[in-house]
Short mmCIF file of C-alpha atoms in Angstrom, two decimals:
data_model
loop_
_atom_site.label_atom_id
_atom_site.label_comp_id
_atom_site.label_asym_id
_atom_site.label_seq_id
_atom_site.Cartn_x
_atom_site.Cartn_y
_atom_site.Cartn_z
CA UNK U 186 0.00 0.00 0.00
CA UNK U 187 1.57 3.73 -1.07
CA UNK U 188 -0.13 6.31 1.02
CA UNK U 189 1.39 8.39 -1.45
CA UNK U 190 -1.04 7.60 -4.54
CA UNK U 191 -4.26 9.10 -2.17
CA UNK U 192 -2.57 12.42 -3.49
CA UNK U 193 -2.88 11.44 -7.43
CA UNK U 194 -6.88 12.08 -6.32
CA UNK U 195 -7.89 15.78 -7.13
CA UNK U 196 -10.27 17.84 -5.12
CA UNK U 197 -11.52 21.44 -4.51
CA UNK U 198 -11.73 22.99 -1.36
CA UNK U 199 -14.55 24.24 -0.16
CA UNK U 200 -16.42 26.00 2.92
CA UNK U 201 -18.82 24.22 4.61
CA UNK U 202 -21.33 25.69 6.90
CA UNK U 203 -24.67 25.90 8.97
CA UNK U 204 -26.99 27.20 11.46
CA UNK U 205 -28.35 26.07 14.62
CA UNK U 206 -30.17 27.45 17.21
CA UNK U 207 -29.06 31.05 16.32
CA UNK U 208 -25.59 30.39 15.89
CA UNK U 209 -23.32 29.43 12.36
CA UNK U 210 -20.66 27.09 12.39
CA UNK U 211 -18.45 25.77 9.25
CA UNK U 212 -15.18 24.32 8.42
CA UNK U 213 -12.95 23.66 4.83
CA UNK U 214 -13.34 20.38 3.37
CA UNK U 215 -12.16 18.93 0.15
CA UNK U 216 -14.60 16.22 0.07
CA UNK U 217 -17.74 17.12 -1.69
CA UNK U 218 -19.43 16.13 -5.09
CA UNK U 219 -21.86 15.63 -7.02
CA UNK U 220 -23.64 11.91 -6.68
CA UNK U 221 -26.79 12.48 -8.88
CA UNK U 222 -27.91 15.06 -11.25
CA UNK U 223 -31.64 14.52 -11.42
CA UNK U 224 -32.18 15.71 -8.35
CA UNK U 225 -28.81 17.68 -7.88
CA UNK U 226 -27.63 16.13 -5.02
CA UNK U 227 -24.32 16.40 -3.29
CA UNK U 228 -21.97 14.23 -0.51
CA UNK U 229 -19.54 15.46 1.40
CA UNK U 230 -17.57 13.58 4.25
CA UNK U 231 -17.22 15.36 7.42
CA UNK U 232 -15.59 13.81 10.53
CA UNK U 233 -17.59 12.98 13.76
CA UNK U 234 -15.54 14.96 16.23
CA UNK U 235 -15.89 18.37 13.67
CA UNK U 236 -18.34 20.64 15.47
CA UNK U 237 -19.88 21.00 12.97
CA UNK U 238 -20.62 17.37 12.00
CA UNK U 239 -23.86 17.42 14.39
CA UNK U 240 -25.00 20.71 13.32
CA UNK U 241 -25.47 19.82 10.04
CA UNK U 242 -27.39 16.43 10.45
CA UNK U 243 -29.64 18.06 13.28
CA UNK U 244 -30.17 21.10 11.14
CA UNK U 245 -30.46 19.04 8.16
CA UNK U 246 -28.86 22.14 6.10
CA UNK U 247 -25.71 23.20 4.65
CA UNK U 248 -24.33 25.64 2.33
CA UNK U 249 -20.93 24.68 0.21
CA UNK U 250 -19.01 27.28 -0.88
CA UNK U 251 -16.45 26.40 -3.63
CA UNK U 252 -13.30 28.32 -2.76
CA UNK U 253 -11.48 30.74 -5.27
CA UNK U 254 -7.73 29.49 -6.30
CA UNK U 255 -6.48 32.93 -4.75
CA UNK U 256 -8.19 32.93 -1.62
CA UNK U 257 -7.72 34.67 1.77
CA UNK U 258 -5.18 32.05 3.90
CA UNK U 259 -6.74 33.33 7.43
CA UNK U 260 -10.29 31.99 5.84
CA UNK U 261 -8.17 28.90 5.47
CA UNK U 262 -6.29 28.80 8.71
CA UNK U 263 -9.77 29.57 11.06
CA UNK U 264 -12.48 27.28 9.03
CA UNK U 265 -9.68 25.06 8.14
CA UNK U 266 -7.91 24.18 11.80
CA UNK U 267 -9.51 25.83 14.08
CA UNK U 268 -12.96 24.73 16.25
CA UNK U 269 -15.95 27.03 16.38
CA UNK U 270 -16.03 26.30 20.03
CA UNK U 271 -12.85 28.60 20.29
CA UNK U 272 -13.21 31.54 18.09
CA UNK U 273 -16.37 32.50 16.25
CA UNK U 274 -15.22 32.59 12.74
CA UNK U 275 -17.94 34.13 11.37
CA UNK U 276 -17.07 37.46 13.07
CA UNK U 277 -15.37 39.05 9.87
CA UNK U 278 -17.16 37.35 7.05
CA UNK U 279 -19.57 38.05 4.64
CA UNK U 280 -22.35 35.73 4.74
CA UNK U 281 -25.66 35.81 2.71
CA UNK U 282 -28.95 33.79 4.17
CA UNK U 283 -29.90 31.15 1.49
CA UNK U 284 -33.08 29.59 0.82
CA UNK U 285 -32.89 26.41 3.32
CA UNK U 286 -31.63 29.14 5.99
CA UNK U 287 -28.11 27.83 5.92
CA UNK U 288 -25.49 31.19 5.55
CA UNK U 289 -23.72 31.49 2.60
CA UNK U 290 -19.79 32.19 2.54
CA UNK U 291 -19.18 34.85 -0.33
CA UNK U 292 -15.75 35.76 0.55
CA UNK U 293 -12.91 34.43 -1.54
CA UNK U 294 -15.41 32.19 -3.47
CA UNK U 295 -16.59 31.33 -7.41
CA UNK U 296 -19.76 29.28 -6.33
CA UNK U 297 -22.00 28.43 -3.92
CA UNK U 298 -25.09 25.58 -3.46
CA UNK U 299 -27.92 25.65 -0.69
CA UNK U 300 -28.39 22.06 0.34
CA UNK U 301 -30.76 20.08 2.43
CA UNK U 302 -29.79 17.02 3.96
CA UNK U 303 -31.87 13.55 2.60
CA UNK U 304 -29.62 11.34 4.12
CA UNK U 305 -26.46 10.09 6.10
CA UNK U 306 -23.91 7.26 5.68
CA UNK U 307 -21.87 6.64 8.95
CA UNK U 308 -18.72 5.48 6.98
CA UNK U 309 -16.42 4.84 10.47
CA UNK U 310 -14.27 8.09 11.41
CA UNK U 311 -17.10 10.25 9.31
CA UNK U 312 -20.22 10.82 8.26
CA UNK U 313 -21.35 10.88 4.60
CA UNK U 314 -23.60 13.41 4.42
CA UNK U 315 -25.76 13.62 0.80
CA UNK U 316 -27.96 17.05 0.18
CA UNK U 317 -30.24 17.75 -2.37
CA UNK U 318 -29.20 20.93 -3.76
CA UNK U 319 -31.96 23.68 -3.82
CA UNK U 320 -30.21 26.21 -4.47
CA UNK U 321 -26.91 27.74 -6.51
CA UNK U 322 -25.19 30.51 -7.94
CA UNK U 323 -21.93 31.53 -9.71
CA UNK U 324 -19.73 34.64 -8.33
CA UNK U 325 -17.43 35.16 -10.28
CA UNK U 326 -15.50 33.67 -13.41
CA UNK U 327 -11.84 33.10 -11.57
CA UNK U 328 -10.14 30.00 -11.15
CA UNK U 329 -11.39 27.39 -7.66
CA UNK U 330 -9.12 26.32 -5.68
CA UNK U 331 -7.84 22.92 -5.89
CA UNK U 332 -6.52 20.82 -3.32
CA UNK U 333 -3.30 19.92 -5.55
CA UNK U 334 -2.85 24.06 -5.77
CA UNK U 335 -3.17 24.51 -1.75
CA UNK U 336 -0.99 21.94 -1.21
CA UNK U 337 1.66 22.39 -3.35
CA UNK U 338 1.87 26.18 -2.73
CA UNK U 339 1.42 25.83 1.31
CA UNK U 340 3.28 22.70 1.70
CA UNK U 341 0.73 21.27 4.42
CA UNK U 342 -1.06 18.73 5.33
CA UNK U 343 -4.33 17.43 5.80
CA UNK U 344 -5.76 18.27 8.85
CA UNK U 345 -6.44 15.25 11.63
CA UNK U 346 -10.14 15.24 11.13
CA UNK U 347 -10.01 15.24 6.81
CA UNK U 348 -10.95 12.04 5.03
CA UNK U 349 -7.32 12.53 3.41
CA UNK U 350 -5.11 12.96 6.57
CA UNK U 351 -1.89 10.31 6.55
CA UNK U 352 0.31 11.16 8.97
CA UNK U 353 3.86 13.50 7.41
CA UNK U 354 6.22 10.08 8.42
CA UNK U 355 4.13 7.39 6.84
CA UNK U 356 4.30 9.35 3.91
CA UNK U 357 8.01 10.61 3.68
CA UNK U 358 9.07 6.98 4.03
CA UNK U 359 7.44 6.02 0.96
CA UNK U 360 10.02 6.39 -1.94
CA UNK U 361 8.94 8.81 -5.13
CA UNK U 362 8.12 7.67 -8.47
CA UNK U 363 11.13 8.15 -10.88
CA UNK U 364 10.11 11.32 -12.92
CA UNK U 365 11.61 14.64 -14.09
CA UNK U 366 10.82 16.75 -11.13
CA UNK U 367 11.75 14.19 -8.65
CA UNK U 368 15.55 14.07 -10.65
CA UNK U 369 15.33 17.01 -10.38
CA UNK U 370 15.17 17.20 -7.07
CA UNK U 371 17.93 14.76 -6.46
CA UNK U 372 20.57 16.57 -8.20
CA UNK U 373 20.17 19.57 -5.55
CA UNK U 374 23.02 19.50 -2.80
CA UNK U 375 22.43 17.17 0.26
CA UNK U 376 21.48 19.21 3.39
CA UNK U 377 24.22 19.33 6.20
CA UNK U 378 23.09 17.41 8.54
CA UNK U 379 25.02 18.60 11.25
CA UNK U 380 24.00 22.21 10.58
CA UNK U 381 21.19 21.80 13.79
CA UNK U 382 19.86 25.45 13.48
CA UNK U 383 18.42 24.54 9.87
CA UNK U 384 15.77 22.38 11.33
CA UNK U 385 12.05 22.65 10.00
CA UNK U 386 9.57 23.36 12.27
CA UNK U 387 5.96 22.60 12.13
CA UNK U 388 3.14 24.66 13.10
CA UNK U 389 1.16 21.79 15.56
CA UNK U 390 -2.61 24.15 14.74
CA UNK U 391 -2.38 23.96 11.36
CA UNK U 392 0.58 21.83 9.88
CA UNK U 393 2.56 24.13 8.18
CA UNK U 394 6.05 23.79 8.28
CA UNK U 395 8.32 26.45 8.28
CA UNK U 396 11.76 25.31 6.48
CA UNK U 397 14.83 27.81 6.97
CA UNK U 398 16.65 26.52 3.62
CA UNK U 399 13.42 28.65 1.75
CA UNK U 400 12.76 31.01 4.16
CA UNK U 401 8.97 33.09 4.56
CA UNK U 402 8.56 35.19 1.20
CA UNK U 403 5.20 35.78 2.48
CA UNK U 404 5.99 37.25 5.58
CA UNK U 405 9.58 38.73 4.53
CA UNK U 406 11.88 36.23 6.07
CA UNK U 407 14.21 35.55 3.06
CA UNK U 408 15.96 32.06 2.53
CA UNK U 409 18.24 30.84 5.01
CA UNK U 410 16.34 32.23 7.80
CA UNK U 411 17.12 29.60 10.60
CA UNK U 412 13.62 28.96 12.65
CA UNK U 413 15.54 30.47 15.95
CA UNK U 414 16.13 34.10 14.18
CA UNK U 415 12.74 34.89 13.47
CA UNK U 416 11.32 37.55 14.77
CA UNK U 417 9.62 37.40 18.38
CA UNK U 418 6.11 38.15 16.38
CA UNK U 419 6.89 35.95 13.66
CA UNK U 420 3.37 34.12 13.22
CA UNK U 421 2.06 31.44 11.24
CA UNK U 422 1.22 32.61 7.47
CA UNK U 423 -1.97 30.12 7.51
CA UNK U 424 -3.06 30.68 11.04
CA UNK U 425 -1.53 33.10 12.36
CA UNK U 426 -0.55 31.11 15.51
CA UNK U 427 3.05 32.49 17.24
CA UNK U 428 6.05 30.63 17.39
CA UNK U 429 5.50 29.00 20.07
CA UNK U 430 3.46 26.74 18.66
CA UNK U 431 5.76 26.10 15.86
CA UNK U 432 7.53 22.32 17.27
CA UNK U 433 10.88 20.83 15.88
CA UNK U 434 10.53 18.04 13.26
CA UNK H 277 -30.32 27.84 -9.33
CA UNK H 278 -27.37 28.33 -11.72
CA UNK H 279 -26.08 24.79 -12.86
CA UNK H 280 -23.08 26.08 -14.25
CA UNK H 281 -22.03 26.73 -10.10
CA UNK H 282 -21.52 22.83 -10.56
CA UNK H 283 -18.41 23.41 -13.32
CA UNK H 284 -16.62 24.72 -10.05
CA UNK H 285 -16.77 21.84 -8.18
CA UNK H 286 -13.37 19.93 -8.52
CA UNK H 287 -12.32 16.73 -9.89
CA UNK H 288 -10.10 14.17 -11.49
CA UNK H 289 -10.75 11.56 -13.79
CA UNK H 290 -10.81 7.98 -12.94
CA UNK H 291 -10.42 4.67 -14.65
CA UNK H 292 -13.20 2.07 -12.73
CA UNK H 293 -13.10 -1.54 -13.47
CA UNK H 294 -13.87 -5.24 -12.09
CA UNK H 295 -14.23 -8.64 -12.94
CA UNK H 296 -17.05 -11.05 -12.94
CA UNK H 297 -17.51 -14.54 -13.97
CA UNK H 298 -13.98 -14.16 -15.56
CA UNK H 299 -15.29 -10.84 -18.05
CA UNK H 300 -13.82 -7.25 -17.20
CA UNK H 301 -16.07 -4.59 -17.03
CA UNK H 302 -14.90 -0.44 -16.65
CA UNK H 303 -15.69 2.81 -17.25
CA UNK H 304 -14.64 6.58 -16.55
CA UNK H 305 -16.05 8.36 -13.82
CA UNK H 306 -14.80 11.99 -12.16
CA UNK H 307 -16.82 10.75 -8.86
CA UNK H 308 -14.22 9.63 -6.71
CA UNK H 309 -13.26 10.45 -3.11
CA UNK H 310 -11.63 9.60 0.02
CA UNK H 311 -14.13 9.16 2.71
CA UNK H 312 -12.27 8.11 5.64
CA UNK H 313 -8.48 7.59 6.50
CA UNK H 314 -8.54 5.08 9.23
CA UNK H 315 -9.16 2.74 7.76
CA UNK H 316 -8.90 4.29 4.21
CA UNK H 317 -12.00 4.24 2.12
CA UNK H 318 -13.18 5.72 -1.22
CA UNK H 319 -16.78 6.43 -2.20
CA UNK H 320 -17.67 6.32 -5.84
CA UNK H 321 -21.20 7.10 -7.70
CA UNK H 322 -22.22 4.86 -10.42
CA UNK H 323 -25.44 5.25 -12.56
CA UNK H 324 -28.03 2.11 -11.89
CA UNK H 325 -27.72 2.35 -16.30
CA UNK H 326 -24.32 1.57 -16.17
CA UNK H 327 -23.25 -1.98 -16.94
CA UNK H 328 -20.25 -2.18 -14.68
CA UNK H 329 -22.52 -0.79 -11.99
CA UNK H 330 -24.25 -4.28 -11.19
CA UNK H 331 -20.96 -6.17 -11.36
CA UNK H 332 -19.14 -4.34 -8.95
CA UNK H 333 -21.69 -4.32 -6.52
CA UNK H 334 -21.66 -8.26 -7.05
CA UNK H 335 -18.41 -9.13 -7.57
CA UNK H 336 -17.76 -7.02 -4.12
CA UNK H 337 -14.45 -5.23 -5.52
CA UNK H 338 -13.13 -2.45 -8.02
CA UNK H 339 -10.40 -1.09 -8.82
CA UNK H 340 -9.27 2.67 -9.39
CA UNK H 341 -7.13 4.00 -11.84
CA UNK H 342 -5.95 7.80 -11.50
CA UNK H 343 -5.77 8.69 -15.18
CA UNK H 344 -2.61 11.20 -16.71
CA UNK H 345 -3.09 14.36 -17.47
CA UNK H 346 -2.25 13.52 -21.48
CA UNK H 347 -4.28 10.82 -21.52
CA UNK H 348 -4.53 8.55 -24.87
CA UNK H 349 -8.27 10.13 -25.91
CA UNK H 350 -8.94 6.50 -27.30
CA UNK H 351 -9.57 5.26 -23.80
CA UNK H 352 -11.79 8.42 -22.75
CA UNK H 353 -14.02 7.37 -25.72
CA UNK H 354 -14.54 3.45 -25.27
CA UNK H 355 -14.11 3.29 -21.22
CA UNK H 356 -16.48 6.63 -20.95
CA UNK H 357 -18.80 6.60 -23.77
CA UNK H 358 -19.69 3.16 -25.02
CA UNK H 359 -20.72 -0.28 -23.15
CA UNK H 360 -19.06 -3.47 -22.66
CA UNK H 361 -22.00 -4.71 -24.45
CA UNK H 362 -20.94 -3.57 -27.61
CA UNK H 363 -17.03 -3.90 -27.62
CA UNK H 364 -14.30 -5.57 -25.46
CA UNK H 365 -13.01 -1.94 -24.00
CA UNK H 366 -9.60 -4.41 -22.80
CA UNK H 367 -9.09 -6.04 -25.93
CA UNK H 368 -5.74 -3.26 -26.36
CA UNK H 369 -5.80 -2.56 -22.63
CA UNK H 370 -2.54 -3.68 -20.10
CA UNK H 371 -3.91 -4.45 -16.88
CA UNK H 372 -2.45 -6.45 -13.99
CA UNK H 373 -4.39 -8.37 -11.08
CA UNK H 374 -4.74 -7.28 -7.86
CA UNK H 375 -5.37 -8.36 -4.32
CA UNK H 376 -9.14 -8.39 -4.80
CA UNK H 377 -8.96 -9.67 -8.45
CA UNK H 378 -9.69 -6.63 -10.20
CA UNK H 379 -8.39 -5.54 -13.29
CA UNK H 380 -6.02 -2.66 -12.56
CA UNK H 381 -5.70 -0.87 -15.61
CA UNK H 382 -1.99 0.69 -16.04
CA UNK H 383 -2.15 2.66 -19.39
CA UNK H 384 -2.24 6.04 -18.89
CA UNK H 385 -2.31 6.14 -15.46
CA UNK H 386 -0.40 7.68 -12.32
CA UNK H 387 -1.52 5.71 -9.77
CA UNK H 388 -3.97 3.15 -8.73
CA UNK H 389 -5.93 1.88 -5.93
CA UNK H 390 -7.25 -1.74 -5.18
CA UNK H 391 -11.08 -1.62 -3.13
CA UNK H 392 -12.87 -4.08 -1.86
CA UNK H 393 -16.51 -2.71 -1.62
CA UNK H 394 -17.96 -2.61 2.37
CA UNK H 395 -21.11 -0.45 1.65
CA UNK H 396 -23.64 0.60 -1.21
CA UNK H 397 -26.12 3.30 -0.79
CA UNK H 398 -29.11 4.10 -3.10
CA UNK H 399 -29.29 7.77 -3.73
CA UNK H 400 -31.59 7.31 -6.50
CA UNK H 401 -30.45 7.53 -10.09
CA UNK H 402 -26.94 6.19 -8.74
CA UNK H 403 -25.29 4.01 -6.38
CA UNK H 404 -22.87 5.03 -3.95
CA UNK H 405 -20.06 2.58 -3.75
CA UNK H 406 -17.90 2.63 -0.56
CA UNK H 407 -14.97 0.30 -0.66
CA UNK H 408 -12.00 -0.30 1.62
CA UNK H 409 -8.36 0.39 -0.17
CA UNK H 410 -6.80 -2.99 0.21
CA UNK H 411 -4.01 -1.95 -1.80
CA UNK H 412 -2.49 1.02 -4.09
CA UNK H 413 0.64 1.98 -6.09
CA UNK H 414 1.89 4.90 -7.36
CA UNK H 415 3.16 4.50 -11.16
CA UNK H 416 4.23 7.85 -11.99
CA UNK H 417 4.93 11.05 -11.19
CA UNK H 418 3.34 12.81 -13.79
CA UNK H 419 0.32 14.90 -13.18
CA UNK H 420 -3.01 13.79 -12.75
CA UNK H 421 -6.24 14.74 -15.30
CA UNK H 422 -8.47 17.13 -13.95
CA UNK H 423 -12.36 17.23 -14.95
CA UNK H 424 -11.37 21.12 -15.34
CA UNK H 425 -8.63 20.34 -18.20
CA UNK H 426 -10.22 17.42 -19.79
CA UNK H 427 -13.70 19.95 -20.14
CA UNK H 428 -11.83 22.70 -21.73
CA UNK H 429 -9.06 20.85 -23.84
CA UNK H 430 -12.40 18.82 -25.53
CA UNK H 431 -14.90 20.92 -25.15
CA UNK H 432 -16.82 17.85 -24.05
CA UNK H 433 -20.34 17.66 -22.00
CA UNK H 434 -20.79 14.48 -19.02
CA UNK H 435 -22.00 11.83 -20.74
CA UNK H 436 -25.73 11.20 -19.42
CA UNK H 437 -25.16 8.37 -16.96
CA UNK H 438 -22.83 10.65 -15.50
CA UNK H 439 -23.81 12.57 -11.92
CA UNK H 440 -22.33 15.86 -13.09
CA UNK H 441 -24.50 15.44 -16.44
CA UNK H 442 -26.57 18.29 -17.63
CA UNK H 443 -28.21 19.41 -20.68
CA UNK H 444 -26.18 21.66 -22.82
CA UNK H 445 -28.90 23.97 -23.63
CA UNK H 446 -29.85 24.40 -19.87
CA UNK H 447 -26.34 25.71 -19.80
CA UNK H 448 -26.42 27.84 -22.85
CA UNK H 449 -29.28 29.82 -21.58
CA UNK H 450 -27.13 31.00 -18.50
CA UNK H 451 -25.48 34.06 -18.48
CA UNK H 452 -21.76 33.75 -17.51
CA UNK H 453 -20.32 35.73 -14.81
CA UNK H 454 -18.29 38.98 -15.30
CA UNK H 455 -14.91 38.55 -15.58
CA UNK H 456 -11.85 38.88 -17.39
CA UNK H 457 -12.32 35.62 -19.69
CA UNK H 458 -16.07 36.88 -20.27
CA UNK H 459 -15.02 40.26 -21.86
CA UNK H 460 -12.07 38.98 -24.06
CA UNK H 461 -15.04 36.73 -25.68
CA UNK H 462 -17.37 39.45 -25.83
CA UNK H 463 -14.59 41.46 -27.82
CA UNK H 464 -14.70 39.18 -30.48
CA UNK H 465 -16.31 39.46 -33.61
CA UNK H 466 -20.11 38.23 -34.07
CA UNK H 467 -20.55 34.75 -35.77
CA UNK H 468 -22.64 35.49 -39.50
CA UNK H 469 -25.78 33.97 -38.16
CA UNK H 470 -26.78 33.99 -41.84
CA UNK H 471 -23.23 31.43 -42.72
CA UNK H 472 -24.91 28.43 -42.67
CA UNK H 473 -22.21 26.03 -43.51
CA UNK H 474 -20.25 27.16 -40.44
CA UNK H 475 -22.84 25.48 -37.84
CA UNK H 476 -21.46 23.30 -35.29
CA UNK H 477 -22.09 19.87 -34.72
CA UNK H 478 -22.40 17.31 -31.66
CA UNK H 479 -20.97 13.61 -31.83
CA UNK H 480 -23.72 11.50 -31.15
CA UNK H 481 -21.13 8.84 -29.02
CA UNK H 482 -19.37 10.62 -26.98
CA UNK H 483 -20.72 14.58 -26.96
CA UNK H 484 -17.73 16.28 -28.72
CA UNK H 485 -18.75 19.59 -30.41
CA UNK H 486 -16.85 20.24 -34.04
CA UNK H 487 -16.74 24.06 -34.50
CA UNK H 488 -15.56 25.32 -37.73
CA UNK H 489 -14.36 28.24 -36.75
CA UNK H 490 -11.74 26.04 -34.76
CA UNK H 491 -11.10 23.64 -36.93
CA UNK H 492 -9.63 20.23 -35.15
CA UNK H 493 -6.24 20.70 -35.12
CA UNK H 494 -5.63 17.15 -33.51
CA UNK H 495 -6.47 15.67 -36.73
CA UNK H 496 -4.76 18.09 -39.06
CA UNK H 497 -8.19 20.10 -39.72
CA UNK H 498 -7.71 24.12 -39.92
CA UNK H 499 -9.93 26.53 -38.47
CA UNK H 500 -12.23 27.88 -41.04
CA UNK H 501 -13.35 24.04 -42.17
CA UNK H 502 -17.21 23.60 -42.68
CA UNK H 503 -18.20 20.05 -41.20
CA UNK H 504 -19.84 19.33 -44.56
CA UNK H 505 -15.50 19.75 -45.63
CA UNK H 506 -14.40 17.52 -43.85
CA UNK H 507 -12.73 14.44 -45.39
CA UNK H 508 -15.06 11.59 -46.21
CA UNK H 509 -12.45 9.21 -43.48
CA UNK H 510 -12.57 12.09 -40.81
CA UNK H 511 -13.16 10.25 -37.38
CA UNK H 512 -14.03 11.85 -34.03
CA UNK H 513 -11.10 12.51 -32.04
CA UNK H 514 -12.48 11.35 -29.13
CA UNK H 515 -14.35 8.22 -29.48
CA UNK H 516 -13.06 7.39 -32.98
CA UNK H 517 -16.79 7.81 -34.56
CA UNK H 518 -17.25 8.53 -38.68
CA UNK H 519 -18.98 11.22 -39.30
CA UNK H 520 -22.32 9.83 -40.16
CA UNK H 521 -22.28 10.02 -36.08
CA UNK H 522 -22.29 13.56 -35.60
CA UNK H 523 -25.72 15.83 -36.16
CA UNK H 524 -25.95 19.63 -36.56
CA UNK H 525 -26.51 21.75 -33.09
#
């Protein structure tokens, strides 16, 4: 088994939310699509210990936003790895009420879909969750996000709770396929392995992983930044967590 | 509702395929996804039309092949628009066995995945296939087809057993969003609605449009080309179809 060929499957990413009693919660998930076209209906996968896993089946409602390729990290970071018991991450977004009541993220996204739940799967870990769609609308012509995008350009992982989380060792052991941009790779110089201050670290809220050798360029910490000589308020370009949550790999 | 909002949902394409009674049976879906990770699980959706659907749901197993990015268009057209009925889609086709004794289907592909199927759930004009990854392999590390590419490369429509499937005149009466894309079309010069011999026309098999303004520079046509010009032996490039296939739009 190659935990590595889960990440030849493609996805979007999308924003998931709901309303109960009063109060919206949501999260980002990749996995949502279309099962049936006649009715519209679409599944997504949502873990059982996601806060907003209950909401949705006792609300029977959800909205799916599909997320634009360019989109607003924090959005990411909040929906993404945070819990709506902690923060209420609806404070500074713009939401629109749909048809089944459900609100609407229009920030950073292409698409959206009103959906009422007609039935659940309990599939282990998650619930499969299938909507009928009664509702939709298009934003705006730019490009969604895909999964292959966010992770290529964040260099992070799944969080605990997605359908597509394998732990970072499981997967590093695995060797690569022999192709261009893995030879590539292999004919940059060999890291110095005694050179301790070049460690990556990992941010333990949201995965990302800070490596010295290429530095921040979104935050201004050019290449060869060693973790230890960031600044004090150096924080977390997906969630904006500080550095001390950053751990050694 | 807007059904184009259902372009922006995400997806790759997939190679599906089993065995029964010692015949293989496939076809190419874009409805793929991890559900769970512990243990690992994929959920598929498979019209009740579709031959292979029965099979797999009998013979308990299926296997999953991630399909390249230049994928050999031949395949597209027998595996996703014609029945094992009518031809032996494996007669040209390398495949190996796997754990579960599916046909894994190599050509073309990046990776695969070997499922063994634990649940099925009616959601009406589909199945919903959940199996349990037994086994998968990565085969290359070239990128993966998107739903996204393969749509604009071949200006191709679903076929109709598929879940994403929808009428292209439903989607021709929708206005497209503003943006950047939009306006460069709306730039261009008016097509002569009064040029007859420059209408467009649909492949019966598989849904390819030939415009003559575009020509089909696959197979050596120029833009400009009338479909009533084209030579006698001109096949479609998709599913390999004569032209006696194809009707006016």
């Amino acid at each position: 088994m190659k935990y590595k060929a889960f990440h030849r499957l493609s996805y979007g990413l999308y924003l998931i939310a709901t309303e109960l009693e009063g109060k919206k919660y949501g999260y980002i998930g990749n996995t949502a699509f279309q099962v049936t076209s006649s009715p519209s209906q679409i599944a997504i996968s949502s873990h059982k210990k996601n806060n907003s896993t209950d909401k949705i089946i006792n609300s029977k409602k959800f909205s799916l936003s599909v997320l634009k390729k360019e989109v607003n990290t924090t959005l990411i970071g909040e929906f993404g790895f945070m819990s709506s018991t902690d923060i209420d991450k609806f404070r500074n977004i713009e939401t629109k009420t749909s048809k089944t009541g459900a609100p609407i993220v229009t920030d950073s996204c292409v698409a959206w879909f009103d959906c009422k739940v007609v039935t659940t799967v309990d599939v282990g870990s998650h619930m499969l969750i299938i909507g009928e769609v009664v509702d939709s609308d298009v934003l705006s012509g730019e490009e969604p996000l895909t999964y292959a995008y966010y992770r290529e350009k964040y260099k992070m992982l799944s969080p605990k709770n997605s359908p597509t989380y394998v732990e970072r060792d499981r997967l590093d052991k695995e060797e690569e396929p022999k192709a261009e941009i893995q030879e590539e790779r292999e004919k940059q110089p060999e890291k110095d392995s005694g050179s301790d201050n070049m460690s990556t670290f990992t941010c333990t809220i949201c995965g990302f992983r800070y490596d010295p050798e290429e530095g921040d360029p979104t935050m201004g910490i050019p290449p060869g930044t060693p973790f230890e000589d960031l600044p004090d308020d150096y924080k977390c370009p997906i969630c904006n967590a500080s550095k001390d949550y950053f751990r050694e790999d």
